[in-house]
PDB file of C-alpha atoms in Angstrom:
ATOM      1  CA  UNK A  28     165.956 210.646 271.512  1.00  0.00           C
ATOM      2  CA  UNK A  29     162.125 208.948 270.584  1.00  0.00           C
ATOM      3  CA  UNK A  30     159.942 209.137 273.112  1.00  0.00           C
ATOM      4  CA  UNK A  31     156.732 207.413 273.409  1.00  0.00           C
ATOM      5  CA  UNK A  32     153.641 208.153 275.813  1.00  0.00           C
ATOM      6  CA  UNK A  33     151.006 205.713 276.248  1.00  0.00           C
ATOM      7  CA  UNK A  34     147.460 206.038 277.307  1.00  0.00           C
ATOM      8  CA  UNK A  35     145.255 205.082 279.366  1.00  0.00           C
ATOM      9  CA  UNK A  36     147.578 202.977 281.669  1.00  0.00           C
ATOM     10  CA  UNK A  37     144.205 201.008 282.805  1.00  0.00           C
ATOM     11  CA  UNK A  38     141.393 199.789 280.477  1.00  0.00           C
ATOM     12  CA  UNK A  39     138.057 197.483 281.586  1.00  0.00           C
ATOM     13  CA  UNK A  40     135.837 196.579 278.959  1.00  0.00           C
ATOM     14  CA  UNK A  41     133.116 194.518 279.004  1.00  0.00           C
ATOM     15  CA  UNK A  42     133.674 191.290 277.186  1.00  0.00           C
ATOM     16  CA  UNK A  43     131.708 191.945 273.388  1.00  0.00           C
ATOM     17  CA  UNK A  44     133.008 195.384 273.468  1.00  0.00           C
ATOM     18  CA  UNK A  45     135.968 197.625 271.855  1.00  0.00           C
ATOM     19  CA  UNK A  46     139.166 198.518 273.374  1.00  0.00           C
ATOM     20  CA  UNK A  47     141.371 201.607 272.217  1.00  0.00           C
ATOM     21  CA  UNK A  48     144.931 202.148 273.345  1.00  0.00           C
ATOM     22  CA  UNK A  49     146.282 205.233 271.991  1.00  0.00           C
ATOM     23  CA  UNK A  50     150.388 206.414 271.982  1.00  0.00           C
ATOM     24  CA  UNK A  51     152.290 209.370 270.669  1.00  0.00           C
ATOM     25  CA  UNK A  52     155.947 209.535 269.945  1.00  0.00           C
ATOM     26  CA  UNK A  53     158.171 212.378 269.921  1.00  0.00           C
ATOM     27  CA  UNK A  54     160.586 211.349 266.981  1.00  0.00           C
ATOM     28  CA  UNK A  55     159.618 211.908 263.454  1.00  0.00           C
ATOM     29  CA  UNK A  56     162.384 210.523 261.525  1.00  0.00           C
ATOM     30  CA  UNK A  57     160.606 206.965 263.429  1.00  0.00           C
ATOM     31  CA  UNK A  58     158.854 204.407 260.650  1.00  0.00           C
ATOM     32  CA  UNK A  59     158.214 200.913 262.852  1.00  0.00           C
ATOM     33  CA  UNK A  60     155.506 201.076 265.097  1.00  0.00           C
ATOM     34  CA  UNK A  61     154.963 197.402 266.840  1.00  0.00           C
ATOM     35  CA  UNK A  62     152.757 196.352 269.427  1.00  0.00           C
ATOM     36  CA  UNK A  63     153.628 193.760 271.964  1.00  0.00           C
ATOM     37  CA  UNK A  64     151.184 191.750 274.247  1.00  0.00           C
ATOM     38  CA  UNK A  65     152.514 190.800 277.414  1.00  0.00           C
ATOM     39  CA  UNK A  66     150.928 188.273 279.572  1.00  0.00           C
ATOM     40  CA  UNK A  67     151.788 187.901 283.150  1.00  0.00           C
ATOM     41  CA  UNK A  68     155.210 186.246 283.725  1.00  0.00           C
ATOM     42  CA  UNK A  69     156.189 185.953 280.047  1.00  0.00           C
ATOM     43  CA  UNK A  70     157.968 187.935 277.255  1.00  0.00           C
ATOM     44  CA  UNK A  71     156.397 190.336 275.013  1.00  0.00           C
ATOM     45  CA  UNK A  72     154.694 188.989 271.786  1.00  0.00           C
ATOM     46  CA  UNK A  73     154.205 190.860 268.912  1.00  0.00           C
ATOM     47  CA  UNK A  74     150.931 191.314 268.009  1.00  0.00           C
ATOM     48  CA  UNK A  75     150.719 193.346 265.133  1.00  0.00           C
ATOM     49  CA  UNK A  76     152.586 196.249 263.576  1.00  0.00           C
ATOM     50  CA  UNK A  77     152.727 198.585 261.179  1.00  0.00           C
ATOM     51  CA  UNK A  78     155.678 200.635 258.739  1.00  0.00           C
ATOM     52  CA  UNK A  79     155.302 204.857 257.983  1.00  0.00           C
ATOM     53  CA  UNK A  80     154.144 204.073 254.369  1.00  0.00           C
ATOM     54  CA  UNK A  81     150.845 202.600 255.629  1.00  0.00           C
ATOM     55  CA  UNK A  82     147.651 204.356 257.472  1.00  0.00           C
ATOM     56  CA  UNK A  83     145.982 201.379 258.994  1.00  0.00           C
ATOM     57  CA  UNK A  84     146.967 197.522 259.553  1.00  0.00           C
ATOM     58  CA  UNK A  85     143.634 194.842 260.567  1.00  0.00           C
ATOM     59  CA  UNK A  86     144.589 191.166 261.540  1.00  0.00           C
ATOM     60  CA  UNK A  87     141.408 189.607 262.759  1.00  0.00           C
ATOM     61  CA  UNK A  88     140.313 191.289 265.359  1.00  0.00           C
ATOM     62  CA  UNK A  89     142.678 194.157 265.870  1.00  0.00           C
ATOM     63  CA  UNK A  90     144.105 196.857 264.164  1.00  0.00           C
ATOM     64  CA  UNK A  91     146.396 199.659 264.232  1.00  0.00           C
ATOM     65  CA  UNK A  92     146.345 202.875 262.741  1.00  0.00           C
ATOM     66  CA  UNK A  93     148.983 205.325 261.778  1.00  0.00           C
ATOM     67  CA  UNK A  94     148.940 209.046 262.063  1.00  0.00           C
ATOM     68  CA  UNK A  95     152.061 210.874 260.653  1.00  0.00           C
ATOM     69  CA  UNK A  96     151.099 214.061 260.649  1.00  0.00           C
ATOM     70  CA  UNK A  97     150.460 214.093 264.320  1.00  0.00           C
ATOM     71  CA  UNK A  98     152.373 211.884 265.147  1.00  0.00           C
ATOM     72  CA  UNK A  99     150.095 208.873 266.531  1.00  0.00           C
ATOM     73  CA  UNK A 100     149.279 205.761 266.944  1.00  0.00           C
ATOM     74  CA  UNK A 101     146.534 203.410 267.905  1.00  0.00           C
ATOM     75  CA  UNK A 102     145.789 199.806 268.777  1.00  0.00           C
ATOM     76  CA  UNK A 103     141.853 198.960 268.370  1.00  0.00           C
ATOM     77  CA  UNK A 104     140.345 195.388 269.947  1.00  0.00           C
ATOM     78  CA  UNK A 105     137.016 194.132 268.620  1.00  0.00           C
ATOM     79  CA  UNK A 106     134.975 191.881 270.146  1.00  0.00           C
ATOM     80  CA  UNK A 107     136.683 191.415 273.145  1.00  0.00           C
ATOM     81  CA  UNK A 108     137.089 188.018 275.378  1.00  0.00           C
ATOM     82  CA  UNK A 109     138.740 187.139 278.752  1.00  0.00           C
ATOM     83  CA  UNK A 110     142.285 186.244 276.832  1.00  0.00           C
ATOM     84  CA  UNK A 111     142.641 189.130 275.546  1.00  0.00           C
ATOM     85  CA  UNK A 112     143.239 190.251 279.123  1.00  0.00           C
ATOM     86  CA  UNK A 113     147.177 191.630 279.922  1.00  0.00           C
ATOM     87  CA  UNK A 114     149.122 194.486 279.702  1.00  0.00           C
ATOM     88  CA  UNK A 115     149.946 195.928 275.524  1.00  0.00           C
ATOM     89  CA  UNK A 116     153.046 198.066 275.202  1.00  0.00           C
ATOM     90  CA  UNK A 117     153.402 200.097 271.846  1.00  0.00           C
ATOM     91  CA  UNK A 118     156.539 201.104 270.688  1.00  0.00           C
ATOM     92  CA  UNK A 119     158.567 203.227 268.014  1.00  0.00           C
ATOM     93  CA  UNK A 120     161.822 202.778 266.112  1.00  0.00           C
ATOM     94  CA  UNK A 121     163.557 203.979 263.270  1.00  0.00           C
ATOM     95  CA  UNK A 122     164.896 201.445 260.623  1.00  0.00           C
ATOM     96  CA  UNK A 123     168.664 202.588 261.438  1.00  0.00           C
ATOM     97  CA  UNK A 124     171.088 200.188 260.092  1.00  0.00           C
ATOM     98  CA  UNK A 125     170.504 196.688 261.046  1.00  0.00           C
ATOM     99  CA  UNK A 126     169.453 196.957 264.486  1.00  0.00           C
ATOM    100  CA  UNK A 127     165.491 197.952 265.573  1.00  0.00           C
ATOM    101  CA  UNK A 128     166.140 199.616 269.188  1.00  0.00           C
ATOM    102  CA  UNK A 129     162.586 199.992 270.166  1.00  0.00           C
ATOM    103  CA  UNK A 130     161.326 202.883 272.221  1.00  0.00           C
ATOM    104  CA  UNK A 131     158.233 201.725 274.492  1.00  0.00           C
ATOM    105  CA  UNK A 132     155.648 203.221 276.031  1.00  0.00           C
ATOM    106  CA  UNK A 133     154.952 202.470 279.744  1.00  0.00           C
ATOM    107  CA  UNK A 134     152.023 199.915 278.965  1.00  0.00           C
ATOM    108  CA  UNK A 135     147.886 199.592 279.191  1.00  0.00           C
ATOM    109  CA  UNK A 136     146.769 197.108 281.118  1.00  0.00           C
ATOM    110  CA  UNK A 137     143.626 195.680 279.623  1.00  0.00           C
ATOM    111  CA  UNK A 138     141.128 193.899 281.776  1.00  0.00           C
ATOM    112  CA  UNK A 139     138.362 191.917 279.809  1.00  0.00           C
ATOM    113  CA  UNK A 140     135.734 191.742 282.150  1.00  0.00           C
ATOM    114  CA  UNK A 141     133.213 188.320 281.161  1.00  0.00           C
TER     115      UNK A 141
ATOM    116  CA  UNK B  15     162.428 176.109 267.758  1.00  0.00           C
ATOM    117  CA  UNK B  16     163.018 177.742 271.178  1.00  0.00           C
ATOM    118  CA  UNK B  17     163.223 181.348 269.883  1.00  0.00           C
ATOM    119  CA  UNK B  18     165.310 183.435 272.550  1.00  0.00           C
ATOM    120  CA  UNK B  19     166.186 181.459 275.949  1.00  0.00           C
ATOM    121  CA  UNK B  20     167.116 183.398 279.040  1.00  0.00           C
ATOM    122  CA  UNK B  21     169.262 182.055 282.381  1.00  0.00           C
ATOM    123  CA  UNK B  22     168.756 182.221 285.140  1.00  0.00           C
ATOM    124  CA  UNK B  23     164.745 182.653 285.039  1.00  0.00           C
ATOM    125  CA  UNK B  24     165.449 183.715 288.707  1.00  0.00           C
ATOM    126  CA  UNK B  25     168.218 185.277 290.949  1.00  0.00           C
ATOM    127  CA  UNK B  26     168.532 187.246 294.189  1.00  0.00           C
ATOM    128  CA  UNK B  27     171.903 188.763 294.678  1.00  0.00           C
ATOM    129  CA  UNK B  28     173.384 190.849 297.356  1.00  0.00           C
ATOM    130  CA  UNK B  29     174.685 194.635 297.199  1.00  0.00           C
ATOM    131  CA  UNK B  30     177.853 194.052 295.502  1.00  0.00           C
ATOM    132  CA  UNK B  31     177.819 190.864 294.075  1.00  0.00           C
ATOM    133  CA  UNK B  32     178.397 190.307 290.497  1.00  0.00           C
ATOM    134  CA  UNK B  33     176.448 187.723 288.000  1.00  0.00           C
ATOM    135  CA  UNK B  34     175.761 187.383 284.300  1.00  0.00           C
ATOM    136  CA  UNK B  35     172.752 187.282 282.492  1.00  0.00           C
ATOM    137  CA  UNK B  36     172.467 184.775 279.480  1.00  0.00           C
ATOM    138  CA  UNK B  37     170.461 185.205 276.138  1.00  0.00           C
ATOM    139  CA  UNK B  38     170.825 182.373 273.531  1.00  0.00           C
ATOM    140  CA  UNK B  39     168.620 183.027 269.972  1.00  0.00           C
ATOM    141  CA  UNK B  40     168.319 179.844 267.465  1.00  0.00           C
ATOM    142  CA  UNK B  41     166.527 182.134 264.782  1.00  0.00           C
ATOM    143  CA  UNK B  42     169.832 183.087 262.998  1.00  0.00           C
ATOM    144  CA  UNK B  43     169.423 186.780 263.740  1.00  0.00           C
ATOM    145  CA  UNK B  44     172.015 189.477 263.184  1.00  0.00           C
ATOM    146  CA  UNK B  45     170.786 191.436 266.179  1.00  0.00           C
ATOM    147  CA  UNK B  46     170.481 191.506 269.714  1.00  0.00           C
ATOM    148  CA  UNK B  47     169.731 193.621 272.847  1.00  0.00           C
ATOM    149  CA  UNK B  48     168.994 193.929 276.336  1.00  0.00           C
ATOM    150  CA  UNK B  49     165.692 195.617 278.112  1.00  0.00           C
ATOM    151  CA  UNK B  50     165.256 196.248 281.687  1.00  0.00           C
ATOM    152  CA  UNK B  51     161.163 196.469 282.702  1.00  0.00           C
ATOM    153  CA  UNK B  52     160.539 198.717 285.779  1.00  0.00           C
ATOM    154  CA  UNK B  53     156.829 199.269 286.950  1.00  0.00           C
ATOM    155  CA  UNK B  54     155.077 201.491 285.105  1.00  0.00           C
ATOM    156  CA  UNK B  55     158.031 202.815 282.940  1.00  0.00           C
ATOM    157  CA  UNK B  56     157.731 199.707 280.283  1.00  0.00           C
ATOM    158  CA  UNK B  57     160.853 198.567 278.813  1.00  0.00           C
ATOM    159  CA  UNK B  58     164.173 200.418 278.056  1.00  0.00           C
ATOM    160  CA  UNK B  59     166.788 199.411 276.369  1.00  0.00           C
ATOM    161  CA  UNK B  60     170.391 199.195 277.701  1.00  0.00           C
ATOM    162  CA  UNK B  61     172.853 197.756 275.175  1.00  0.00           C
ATOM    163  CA  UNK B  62     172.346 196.140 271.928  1.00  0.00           C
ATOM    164  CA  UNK B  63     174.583 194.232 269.378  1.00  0.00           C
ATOM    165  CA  UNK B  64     173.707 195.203 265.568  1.00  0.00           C
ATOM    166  CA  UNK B  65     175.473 192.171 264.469  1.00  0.00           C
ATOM    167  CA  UNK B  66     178.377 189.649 265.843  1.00  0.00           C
ATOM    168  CA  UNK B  67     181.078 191.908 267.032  1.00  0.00           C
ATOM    169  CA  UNK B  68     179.827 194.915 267.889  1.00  0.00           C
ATOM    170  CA  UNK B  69     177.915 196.668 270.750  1.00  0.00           C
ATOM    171  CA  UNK B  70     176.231 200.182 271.628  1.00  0.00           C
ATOM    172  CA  UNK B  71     174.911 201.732 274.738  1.00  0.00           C
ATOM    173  CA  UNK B  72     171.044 202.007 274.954  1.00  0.00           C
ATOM    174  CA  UNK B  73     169.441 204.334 277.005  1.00  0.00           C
ATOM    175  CA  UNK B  74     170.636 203.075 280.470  1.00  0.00           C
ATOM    176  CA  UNK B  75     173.654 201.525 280.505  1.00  0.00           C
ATOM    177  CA  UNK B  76     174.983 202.510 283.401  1.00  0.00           C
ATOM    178  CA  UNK B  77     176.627 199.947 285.412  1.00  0.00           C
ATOM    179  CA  UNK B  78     176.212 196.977 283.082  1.00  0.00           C
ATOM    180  CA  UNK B  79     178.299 195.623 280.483  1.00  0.00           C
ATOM    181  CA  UNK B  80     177.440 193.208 277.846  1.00  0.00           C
ATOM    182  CA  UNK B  81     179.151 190.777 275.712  1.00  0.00           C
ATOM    183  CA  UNK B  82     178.437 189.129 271.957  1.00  0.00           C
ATOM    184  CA  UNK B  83     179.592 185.671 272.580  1.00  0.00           C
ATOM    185  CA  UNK B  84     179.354 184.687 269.006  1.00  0.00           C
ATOM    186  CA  UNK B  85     175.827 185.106 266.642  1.00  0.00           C
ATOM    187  CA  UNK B  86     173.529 183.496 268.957  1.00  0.00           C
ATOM    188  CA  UNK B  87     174.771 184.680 272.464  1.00  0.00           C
ATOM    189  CA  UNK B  88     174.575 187.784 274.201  1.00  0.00           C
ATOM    190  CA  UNK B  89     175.405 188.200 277.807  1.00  0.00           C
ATOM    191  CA  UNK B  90     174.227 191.164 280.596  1.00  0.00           C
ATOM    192  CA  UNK B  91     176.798 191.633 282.708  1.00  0.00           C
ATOM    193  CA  UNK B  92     176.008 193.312 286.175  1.00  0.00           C
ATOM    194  CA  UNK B  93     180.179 193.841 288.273  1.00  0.00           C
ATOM    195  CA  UNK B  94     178.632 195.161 291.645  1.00  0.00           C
ATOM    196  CA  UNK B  95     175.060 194.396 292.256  1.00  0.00           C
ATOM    197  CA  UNK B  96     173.244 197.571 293.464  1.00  0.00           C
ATOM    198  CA  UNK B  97     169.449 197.649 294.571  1.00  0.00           C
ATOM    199  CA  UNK B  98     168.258 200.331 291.650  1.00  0.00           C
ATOM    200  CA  UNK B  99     169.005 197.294 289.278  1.00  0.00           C
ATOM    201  CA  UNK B 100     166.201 195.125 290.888  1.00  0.00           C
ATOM    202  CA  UNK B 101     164.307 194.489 287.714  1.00  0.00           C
ATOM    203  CA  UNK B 102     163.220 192.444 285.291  1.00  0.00           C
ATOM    204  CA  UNK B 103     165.178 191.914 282.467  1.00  0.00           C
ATOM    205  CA  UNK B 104     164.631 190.684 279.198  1.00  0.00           C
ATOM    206  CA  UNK B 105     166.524 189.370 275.765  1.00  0.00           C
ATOM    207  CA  UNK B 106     165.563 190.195 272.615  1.00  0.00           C
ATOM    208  CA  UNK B 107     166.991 189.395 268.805  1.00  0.00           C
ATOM    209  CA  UNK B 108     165.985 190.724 265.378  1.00  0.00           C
ATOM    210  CA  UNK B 109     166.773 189.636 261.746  1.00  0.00           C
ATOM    211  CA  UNK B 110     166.707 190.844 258.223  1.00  0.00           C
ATOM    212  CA  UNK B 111     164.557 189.767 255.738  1.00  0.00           C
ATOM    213  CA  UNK B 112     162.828 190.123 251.803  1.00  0.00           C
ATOM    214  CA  UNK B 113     164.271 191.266 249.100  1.00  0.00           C
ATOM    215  CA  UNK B 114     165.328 194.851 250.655  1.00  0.00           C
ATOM    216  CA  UNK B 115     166.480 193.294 253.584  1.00  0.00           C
ATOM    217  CA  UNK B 116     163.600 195.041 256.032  1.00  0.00           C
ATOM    218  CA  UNK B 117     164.340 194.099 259.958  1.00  0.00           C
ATOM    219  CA  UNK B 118     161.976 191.578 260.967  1.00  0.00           C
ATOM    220  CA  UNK B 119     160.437 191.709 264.333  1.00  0.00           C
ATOM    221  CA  UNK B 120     161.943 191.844 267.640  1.00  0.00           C
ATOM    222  CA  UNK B 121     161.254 188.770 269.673  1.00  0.00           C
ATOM    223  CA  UNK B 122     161.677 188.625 273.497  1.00  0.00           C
ATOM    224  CA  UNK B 123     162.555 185.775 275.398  1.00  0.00           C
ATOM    225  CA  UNK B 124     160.564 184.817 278.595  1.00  0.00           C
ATOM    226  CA  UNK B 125     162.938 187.211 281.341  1.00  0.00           C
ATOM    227  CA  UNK B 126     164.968 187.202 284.494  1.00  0.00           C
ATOM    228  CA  UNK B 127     163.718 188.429 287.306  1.00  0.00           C
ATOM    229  CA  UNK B 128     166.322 189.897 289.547  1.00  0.00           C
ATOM    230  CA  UNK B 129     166.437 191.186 292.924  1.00  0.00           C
ATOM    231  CA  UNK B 130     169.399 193.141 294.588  1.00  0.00           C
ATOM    232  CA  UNK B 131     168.897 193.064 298.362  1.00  0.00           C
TER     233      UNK B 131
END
């Protein structure tokens, strides 16, 4: 089965600066590559993802970026504030049938320090 | 809309006991599943339903079973409480959508958090 490390499992960044979260998976038959926010007592949120046929994906502030080849993924954070504080989970699934079973890593914890 | 609503939001059970989990999803979704989050091992997966009337075995299913209700219900079912299912444990459901029918997102609902003493 996929499996999906995640690095580092803390981050601090000064608030103003960049945050990278990194993740490979295992599985390369895999093509859905979400990231989920997840703020303390609460459900994971999608924040952005991104599909096999595309290299990078910007929304604002973040983006992701796609390598197939080696099989890895990354989450970047701009301009950092306080909110963006909480722990960011990436994850990996194939597109098989019509169910997405996710595969997640075990989670950054990103402290935005002001 | 409420999304994905999860009940109880808490629970402590004893060894043993026996309780269900409910998920209810108002987003019309073909899919659901079940994730249990440990400490430092994220979230894994431990049944889903691919659409009303079926379900499949994640990665630990072990000592849970789960039932499809009808399209917007899915239930966790836990027959004998042990302490290595202290968790929490979260709903998720997933739709199709466009033209090629791509799956949408998976959204999660807010989680029980459940202690086995």
């Amino acid at each position: 089965g996929e499996n999906v490390e995640q690095h580092p499992s803390t981050l601090s960044v000064q608030e103003g600066d960049s945050a990278v979260i990194k993740c490979t998976y295992s599985d390369s038959a895999s093509n859905y590559f979400p990231w989920y926010k997840q703020e303390l007592g609460k459900g994971p949120q999608l924040i952005i993802d991104i599909r096999s046929n595309v290299g990078e994906k910007k929304d604002q502030r973040i983006a992701v970026t796609l390598n197939k080849t080696a099989k890895h993924f990354s989450l970047h954070i701009t301009e950092t504030q306080p909110e963006d504080s909480a722990v960011y989970f990436c994850a990996a699934s194939r597109s098989s049938g019509s169910a997405r079973q996710l595969t997640f890593g075990s989670g950054t914890q990103l402290t935005v320090l002001p | 809309n409420a999304g994905v609503t999860q009940t109880p939001k808490f629970q402590v059970l004893k060894t043993g006991q026996s309780m269900t989990l409910q998920c209810a999803q108002d987003m019309n979704h073909n899919s659901m599943y079940w994730y249990r989050q440990d400490p430092g091992m994220g979230l894994r997966l431990i049944y889903y339903s691919a659409s009303e009337g079926t379900t499949d075995k994640g990665e630990v299913p072990n000592g849970y079973n789960v039932s499809r209700l009808n399209k917007r219900e899915f239930s966790l079912r836990l027959e004998s409480a042990a302490p290595s299912q202290t968790s929490v444990y979260f709903c998720a459901s997933s739709g199709r959508t466009g033209g090629i029918l791509m799956n949408t997102e998976a959204f999660f609902g807010q989680g029980t958090r459940l202690t086995v003493v």
